[in-house]
mmCIF file of C-alpha atoms in Angstrom:
data_model
loop_
_atom_site.group_PDB
_atom_site.id
_atom_site.type_symbol
_atom_site.label_atom_id
_atom_site.label_comp_id
_atom_site.label_asym_id
_atom_site.label_seq_id
_atom_site.Cartn_x
_atom_site.Cartn_y
_atom_site.Cartn_z
ATOM 1 C CA MET A 1 -5.752 -35.569 9.912
ATOM 2 C CA ASP A 2 -2.683 -37.237 11.419
ATOM 3 C CA TYR A 3 -1.686 -34.583 13.937
ATOM 4 C CA ALA A 4 1.489 -36.450 14.817
ATOM 5 C CA LYS A 5 2.776 -35.605 11.342
ATOM 6 C CA LEU A 6 1.378 -32.086 11.121
ATOM 7 C CA PHE A 7 4.803 -30.420 11.016
ATOM 8 C CA ARG A 8 6.582 -33.108 9.007
ATOM 9 C CA LEU A 9 8.059 -32.105 5.654
ATOM 10 C CA ASP A 10 9.085 -35.517 4.366
ATOM 11 C CA ASP A 11 10.235 -35.362 0.752
ATOM 12 C CA LYS A 12 9.278 -31.699 0.401
ATOM 13 C CA ARG A 13 11.705 -29.855 -1.862
ATOM 14 C CA VAL A 14 12.772 -26.587 -0.291
ATOM 15 C CA VAL A 15 15.015 -23.739 -1.408
ATOM 16 C CA VAL A 16 16.378 -21.429 1.286
ATOM 17 C CA ILE A 17 17.928 -18.217 -0.044
ATOM 18 C CA GLY A 18 20.544 -16.871 2.356
ATOM 19 C CA ALA A 19 21.285 -20.273 3.907
ATOM 20 C CA GLY A 20 24.978 -19.500 4.301
ATOM 21 C CA SER A 21 24.571 -17.846 7.705
ATOM 22 C CA GLY A 22 22.223 -16.527 10.366
ATOM 23 C CA ILE A 23 18.490 -17.106 10.136
ATOM 24 C CA GLY A 24 18.781 -18.728 6.714
ATOM 25 C CA ARG A 25 21.238 -21.330 7.994
ATOM 26 C CA GLU A 26 19.119 -22.234 11.008
ATOM 27 C CA SER A 27 15.984 -22.366 8.867
ATOM 28 C CA ALA A 28 17.623 -24.773 6.438
ATOM 29 C CA LEU A 29 18.758 -27.058 9.262
ATOM 30 C CA ALA A 30 15.325 -27.033 10.916
ATOM 31 C CA LEU A 31 13.562 -27.817 7.641
ATOM 32 C CA ALA A 32 15.934 -30.717 7.007
ATOM 33 C CA ALA A 33 15.338 -32.005 10.539
ATOM 34 C CA HIS A 34 11.646 -32.254 9.679
ATOM 35 C CA GLY A 35 12.308 -34.336 6.579
ATOM 36 C CA ALA A 36 12.676 -31.775 3.804
ATOM 37 C CA ARG A 37 15.265 -31.924 1.048
ATOM 38 C CA VAL A 38 16.826 -28.496 1.245
ATOM 39 C CA THR A 39 18.844 -26.533 -1.290
ATOM 40 C CA CYS A 40 21.017 -24.065 0.618
ATOM 41 C CA ALA A 41 21.353 -21.171 -1.816
ATOM 42 C CA ASP A 42 23.671 -18.255 -1.153
ATOM 43 C CA ARG A 43 26.054 -15.932 -2.954
ATOM 44 C CA ASP A 44 28.560 -17.102 -0.337
ATOM 45 C CA VAL A 45 28.709 -20.719 -1.474
ATOM 46 C CA ALA A 46 31.383 -21.517 1.119
ATOM 47 C CA GLY A 47 28.920 -20.452 3.816
ATOM 48 C CA ALA A 48 26.222 -22.624 2.235
ATOM 49 C CA GLU A 49 28.624 -25.573 2.225
ATOM 50 C CA GLN A 50 29.301 -24.988 5.929
ATOM 51 C CA THR A 51 25.545 -25.206 6.538
ATOM 52 C CA VAL A 52 25.414 -28.490 4.624
ATOM 53 C CA ALA A 53 28.302 -29.845 6.697
ATOM 54 C CA GLN A 54 26.413 -29.322 9.956
ATOM 55 C CA GLY A 55 24.254 -32.400 9.629
ATOM 56 C CA TYR A 56 21.416 -34.360 8.025
ATOM 57 C CA PRO A 57 23.493 -36.203 5.376
ATOM 58 C CA GLY A 58 21.813 -36.253 1.999
ATOM 59 C CA ALA A 59 19.115 -33.769 3.004
ATOM 60 C CA LEU A 60 21.091 -30.569 2.336
ATOM 61 C CA THR A 61 22.902 -29.397 -0.775
ATOM 62 C CA ALA A 62 24.721 -26.132 -1.479
ATOM 63 C CA TYR A 63 23.941 -23.937 -4.476
ATOM 64 C CA ALA A 64 25.639 -20.715 -5.566
ATOM 65 C CA LEU A 65 23.113 -17.965 -6.262
ATOM 66 C CA ASP A 66 23.420 -14.198 -6.510
ATOM 67 C CA VAL A 67 19.856 -12.892 -6.229
ATOM 68 C CA LEU A 68 20.905 -9.536 -7.667
ATOM 69 C CA ASP A 69 21.307 -11.352 -11.001
ATOM 70 C CA ASP A 70 17.878 -11.799 -12.621
ATOM 71 C CA ALA A 71 19.174 -14.389 -15.071
ATOM 72 C CA ALA A 72 20.699 -16.397 -12.228
ATOM 73 C CA ILE A 73 17.330 -16.511 -10.453
ATOM 74 C CA GLU A 74 15.591 -17.739 -13.596
ATOM 75 C CA ARG A 75 18.322 -20.312 -14.104
ATOM 76 C CA ALA A 76 17.997 -21.532 -10.522
ATOM 77 C CA ALA A 77 14.230 -21.946 -10.847
ATOM 78 C CA ALA A 78 14.826 -24.101 -13.933
ATOM 79 C CA GLU A 79 17.823 -26.077 -12.635
ATOM 80 C CA LEU A 80 16.430 -26.903 -9.199
ATOM 81 C CA GLY A 81 13.291 -28.483 -10.601
ATOM 82 C CA PRO A 82 9.937 -28.559 -8.805
ATOM 83 C CA VAL A 83 10.151 -26.634 -5.530
ATOM 84 C CA ASP A 84 7.493 -26.991 -2.837
ATOM 85 C CA VAL A 85 8.730 -24.283 -0.462
ATOM 86 C CA LEU A 86 10.714 -21.094 -1.069
ATOM 87 C CA VAL A 87 12.283 -19.272 1.884
ATOM 88 C CA PHE A 88 14.259 -16.061 1.400
ATOM 89 C CA THR A 89 16.135 -14.238 4.128
ATOM 90 C CA ALA A 90 18.805 -12.225 2.282
ATOM 91 C CA ALA A 91 18.757 -8.516 3.152
ATOM 92 C CA THR A 92 20.986 -5.526 3.715
ATOM 93 C CA ASN A 93 20.741 -2.217 5.551
ATOM 94 C CA VAL A 94 22.443 1.170 5.442
ATOM 95 C CA ARG A 95 21.781 2.973 8.713
ATOM 96 C CA LYS A 96 21.644 6.621 7.770
ATOM 97 C CA ARG A 97 19.140 9.393 8.171
ATOM 98 C CA ILE A 98 17.170 10.378 5.090
ATOM 99 C CA LEU A 99 19.049 13.622 4.487
ATOM 100 C CA ASP A 100 22.370 11.766 4.549
ATOM 101 C CA TYR A 101 21.349 8.919 2.243
ATOM 102 C CA SER A 102 22.865 8.660 -1.220
ATOM 103 C CA SER A 103 21.026 7.444 -4.307
ATOM 104 C CA GLU A 104 23.502 4.596 -4.635
ATOM 105 C CA GLU A 105 22.773 3.442 -1.090
ATOM 106 C CA PHE A 106 19.039 3.657 -1.715
ATOM 107 C CA ASP A 107 19.359 1.528 -4.839
ATOM 108 C CA ARG A 108 21.558 -1.021 -3.062
ATOM 109 C CA VAL A 109 19.085 -1.612 -0.231
ATOM 110 C CA VAL A 110 16.009 -1.667 -2.479
ATOM 111 C CA SER A 111 17.674 -3.963 -5.020
ATOM 112 C CA LEU A 112 18.406 -6.713 -2.509
ATOM 113 C CA ASN A 113 15.546 -6.339 -0.059
ATOM 114 C CA LEU A 114 12.667 -5.754 -2.453
ATOM 115 C CA ARG A 115 13.533 -6.152 -6.127
ATOM 116 C CA ALA A 116 15.298 -9.493 -5.618
ATOM 117 C CA SER A 117 12.333 -10.690 -3.544
ATOM 118 C CA PHE A 118 9.996 -9.740 -6.389
ATOM 119 C CA GLN A 119 12.093 -11.718 -8.861
ATOM 120 C CA LEU A 120 12.237 -14.762 -6.571
ATOM 121 C CA VAL A 121 8.475 -14.788 -6.082
ATOM 122 C CA ARG A 122 7.949 -14.554 -9.839
ATOM 123 C CA ALA A 123 10.477 -17.203 -10.805
ATOM 124 C CA PHE A 124 9.556 -19.844 -8.232
ATOM 125 C CA GLY A 125 5.886 -18.912 -7.813
ATOM 126 C CA LYS A 126 5.175 -19.608 -11.471
ATOM 127 C CA GLY A 127 6.104 -23.269 -11.170
ATOM 128 C CA MET A 128 4.229 -23.639 -7.893
ATOM 129 C CA ALA A 129 1.079 -22.201 -9.455
ATOM 130 C CA GLU A 130 1.372 -24.551 -12.430
ATOM 131 C CA ARG A 131 1.714 -27.550 -10.079
ATOM 132 C CA GLY A 132 -1.133 -26.402 -7.848
ATOM 133 C CA SER A 133 0.686 -26.088 -4.525
ATOM 134 C CA GLY A 134 3.520 -24.345 -2.734
ATOM 135 C CA SER A 135 4.547 -22.132 0.146
ATOM 136 C CA ILE A 136 6.491 -18.879 -0.189
ATOM 137 C CA ILE A 137 8.035 -17.454 2.985
ATOM 138 C CA GLY A 138 9.797 -14.100 3.050
ATOM 139 C CA PHE A 139 11.432 -12.263 5.924
ATOM 140 C CA SER A 140 10.092 -8.835 6.714
ATOM 141 C CA SER A 141 10.937 -7.162 10.042
ATOM 142 C CA ILE A 142 9.506 -5.225 12.956
ATOM 143 C CA ARG A 143 10.738 -2.284 10.877
ATOM 144 C CA GLY A 144 7.898 -2.996 8.469
ATOM 145 C CA THR A 145 5.580 -1.485 11.089
ATOM 146 C CA THR A 146 7.708 0.359 13.669
ATOM 147 C CA VAL A 147 10.576 2.669 12.794
ATOM 148 C CA GLU A 148 13.400 4.683 14.306
ATOM 149 C CA PRO A 149 15.754 7.332 12.898
ATOM 150 C CA GLY A 150 18.197 5.886 10.386
ATOM 151 C CA GLN A 151 15.948 3.055 9.168
ATOM 152 C CA SER A 152 13.996 4.774 6.396
ATOM 153 C CA VAL A 153 14.897 2.730 3.322
ATOM 154 C CA TYR A 154 15.232 -0.584 5.142
ATOM 155 C CA ALA A 155 11.842 -0.037 6.797
ATOM 156 C CA ALA A 156 10.264 0.907 3.470
ATOM 157 C CA THR A 157 11.525 -2.275 1.811
ATOM 158 C CA LYS A 158 10.307 -4.453 4.675
ATOM 159 C CA ALA A 159 6.862 -2.859 4.582
ATOM 160 C CA GLY A 160 6.883 -3.241 0.809
ATOM 161 C CA LEU A 161 7.776 -6.909 1.109
ATOM 162 C CA VAL A 162 4.721 -7.516 3.267
ATOM 163 C CA GLN A 163 2.462 -6.013 0.622
ATOM 164 C CA LEU A 164 4.254 -7.916 -2.133
ATOM 165 C CA LEU A 165 3.637 -11.204 -0.335
ATOM 166 C CA ARG A 166 0.047 -10.327 0.457
ATOM 167 C CA THR A 167 -0.527 -9.641 -3.212
ATOM 168 C CA ALA A 168 1.186 -12.915 -4.113
ATOM 169 C CA ALA A 169 -1.177 -14.637 -1.677
ATOM 170 C CA ALA A 170 -4.166 -13.057 -3.425
ATOM 171 C CA GLU A 171 -2.964 -13.817 -6.940
ATOM 172 C CA LEU A 172 -1.549 -17.311 -6.383
ATOM 173 C CA GLY A 173 -4.008 -18.536 -3.765
ATOM 174 C CA PRO A 174 -6.534 -19.815 -6.326
ATOM 175 C CA SER A 175 -3.723 -22.007 -7.674
ATOM 176 C CA GLY A 176 -3.002 -23.499 -4.252
ATOM 177 C CA VAL A 177 0.061 -21.414 -3.392
ATOM 178 C CA ARG A 178 0.432 -19.752 0.010
ATOM 179 C CA ALA A 179 2.597 -16.674 0.657
ATOM 180 C CA ASN A 180 3.456 -15.323 4.097
ATOM 181 C CA ALA A 181 5.934 -13.057 5.838
ATOM 182 C CA ILE A 182 7.836 -13.522 9.081
ATOM 183 C CA ALA A 183 8.650 -10.332 10.999
ATOM 184 C CA PRO A 184 11.577 -10.863 13.387
ATOM 185 C CA GLY A 185 12.547 -8.523 16.166
ATOM 186 C CA VAL A 186 16.188 -7.969 17.071
ATOM 187 C CA VAL A 187 18.220 -11.055 16.219
ATOM 188 C CA GLU A 188 21.936 -11.668 16.675
ATOM 189 C CA THR A 189 23.044 -12.030 13.045
ATOM 190 C CA PRO A 190 25.791 -10.531 10.859
ATOM 191 C CA LEU A 191 23.301 -7.836 9.775
ATOM 192 C CA THR A 192 23.075 -6.492 13.335
ATOM 193 C CA ALA A 193 26.826 -6.404 13.992
ATOM 194 C CA GLN A 194 26.852 -2.592 14.137
ATOM 195 C CA ILE A 195 24.344 -2.595 16.998
ATOM 196 C CA LYS A 196 25.935 -5.463 18.897
ATOM 197 C CA SER A 197 29.253 -3.620 18.968
ATOM 198 C CA ASP A 198 27.700 -0.758 20.959
ATOM 199 C CA GLN A 199 26.776 -2.025 24.427
ATOM 200 C CA GLY A 200 24.382 0.826 25.173
ATOM 201 C CA TRP A 201 22.565 0.304 21.888
ATOM 202 C CA TYR A 202 22.504 -3.463 22.413
ATOM 203 C CA ASP A 203 21.055 -3.122 25.924
ATOM 204 C CA ALA A 204 18.426 -0.594 24.840
ATOM 205 C CA TYR A 205 17.161 -2.980 22.172
ATOM 206 C CA ALA A 206 17.100 -5.852 24.649
ATOM 207 C CA ARG A 207 14.996 -3.852 27.103
ATOM 208 C CA LYS A 208 12.437 -2.805 24.486
ATOM 209 C CA GLY A 209 10.851 -6.241 24.017
ATOM 210 C CA ALA A 210 8.658 -8.021 26.566
ATOM 211 C CA LEU A 211 11.243 -10.791 27.040
ATOM 212 C CA GLY A 212 14.088 -8.367 27.725
ATOM 213 C CA ARG A 213 16.613 -9.932 25.365
ATOM 214 C CA TRP A 214 17.679 -10.459 21.763
ATOM 215 C CA ALA A 215 16.740 -13.542 19.751
ATOM 216 C CA GLN A 216 19.127 -16.158 18.461
ATOM 217 C CA PRO A 217 18.745 -17.120 14.781
ATOM 218 C CA GLY A 218 17.454 -20.575 15.660
ATOM 219 C CA GLU A 219 14.454 -19.037 17.397
ATOM 220 C CA LEU A 220 13.063 -18.031 14.001
ATOM 221 C CA ALA A 221 13.311 -21.549 12.584
ATOM 222 C CA GLY A 222 10.099 -22.804 14.173
ATOM 223 C CA ALA A 223 8.073 -20.150 12.377
ATOM 224 C CA VAL A 224 9.625 -21.219 9.067
ATOM 225 C CA VAL A 225 8.822 -24.895 9.666
ATOM 226 C CA TYR A 226 5.266 -23.979 10.632
ATOM 227 C CA LEU A 227 4.595 -21.899 7.511
ATOM 228 C CA ALA A 228 6.205 -24.537 5.291
ATOM 229 C CA SER A 229 4.148 -27.378 6.755
ATOM 230 C CA ASP A 230 0.553 -28.586 6.605
ATOM 231 C CA ALA A 231 0.094 -27.055 10.068
ATOM 232 C CA ALA A 232 -0.292 -23.753 8.185
ATOM 233 C CA SER A 233 -2.386 -25.125 5.317
ATOM 234 C CA PHE A 234 -4.981 -22.348 5.760
ATOM 235 C CA VAL A 235 -2.506 -19.559 6.496
ATOM 236 C CA THR A 236 -1.712 -17.154 3.688
ATOM 237 C CA GLY A 237 -1.285 -13.413 3.323
ATOM 238 C CA SER A 238 -0.222 -13.246 6.969
ATOM 239 C CA VAL A 239 2.618 -11.594 8.866
ATOM 240 C CA LEU A 240 3.904 -13.745 11.706
ATOM 241 C CA ALA A 241 5.666 -11.620 14.312
ATOM 242 C CA VAL A 242 8.549 -13.374 16.075
ATOM 243 C CA ASP A 243 9.749 -10.337 17.948
ATOM 244 C CA GLY A 244 9.777 -11.120 21.657
ATOM 245 C CA GLY A 245 6.870 -8.746 22.157
ATOM 246 C CA TRP A 246 8.595 -5.732 20.570
ATOM 247 C CA THR A 247 5.516 -4.577 18.659
ATOM 248 C CA ALA A 248 3.194 -5.323 21.601
ATOM 249 C CA VAL A 249 5.020 -3.216 24.182
ATOM 250 C CA ASP A 250 5.127 0.579 23.906
ATOM 251 C CA GLY A 251 8.200 1.098 26.091
ATOM 252 C CA ARG A 252 9.851 -0.126 29.255
ATOM 253 C CA PHE A 253 8.534 2.470 31.721
ATOM 254 C CA GLU A 254 6.885 0.741 34.688
ATOM 255 C CA PRO A 255 4.041 2.977 35.893
ATOM 256 C CA PRO A 256 3.209 3.010 39.614
ATOM 257 C CA ASN A 257 0.293 0.913 40.858
#
């Protein structure tokens, strides 16, 4: 084992779904920095092109993909050729309490967060299994295990994604394919704009974790590189928490000595 190259991804072919912004963008850049050839897939192709323009000439390419379109996913799996690593970050949220939720809103959140993930795992996992290797990395959330009012459907999809990936690990593992989830805490991305705009809400979230702050998108990239690389060759069916201690700490009250 050459430990100096443990995290290298030289010539690995990677597809990052949601690479046009936020965690997806930083993941794509980090993977390219470690030698991977990365397809930056996003419905917002202009955003994906901005990711490509940020560096690593020749290592990054943009690709237009709407993951709500089943046929487009199948087409992408065929057009992009053999893929060694699939990363998907795309998600949405409607912050409403259960009694206020509409059926349309339910369908919208489930369609992107869970159904699209299912289709991606099927389309790209098939080729990986046939080739005998691959790594599938999906983004769950702290909301897959801890909840708060207004997060019902989002939390359900993130918990469901964990079980989907665990099942993929069980079914595809004999063919050499690994499947894992990353569970971020609070991260400053476009998805959390509603919270960031409310200073009290923002501060309360910052205080909840052990580190007392929010994460930046780039702080999730190391976990992606790890799970994509040979450093995680025996890691599958796992949930890697990158949450600043959110799920380890049960509140910010400091009891007296």
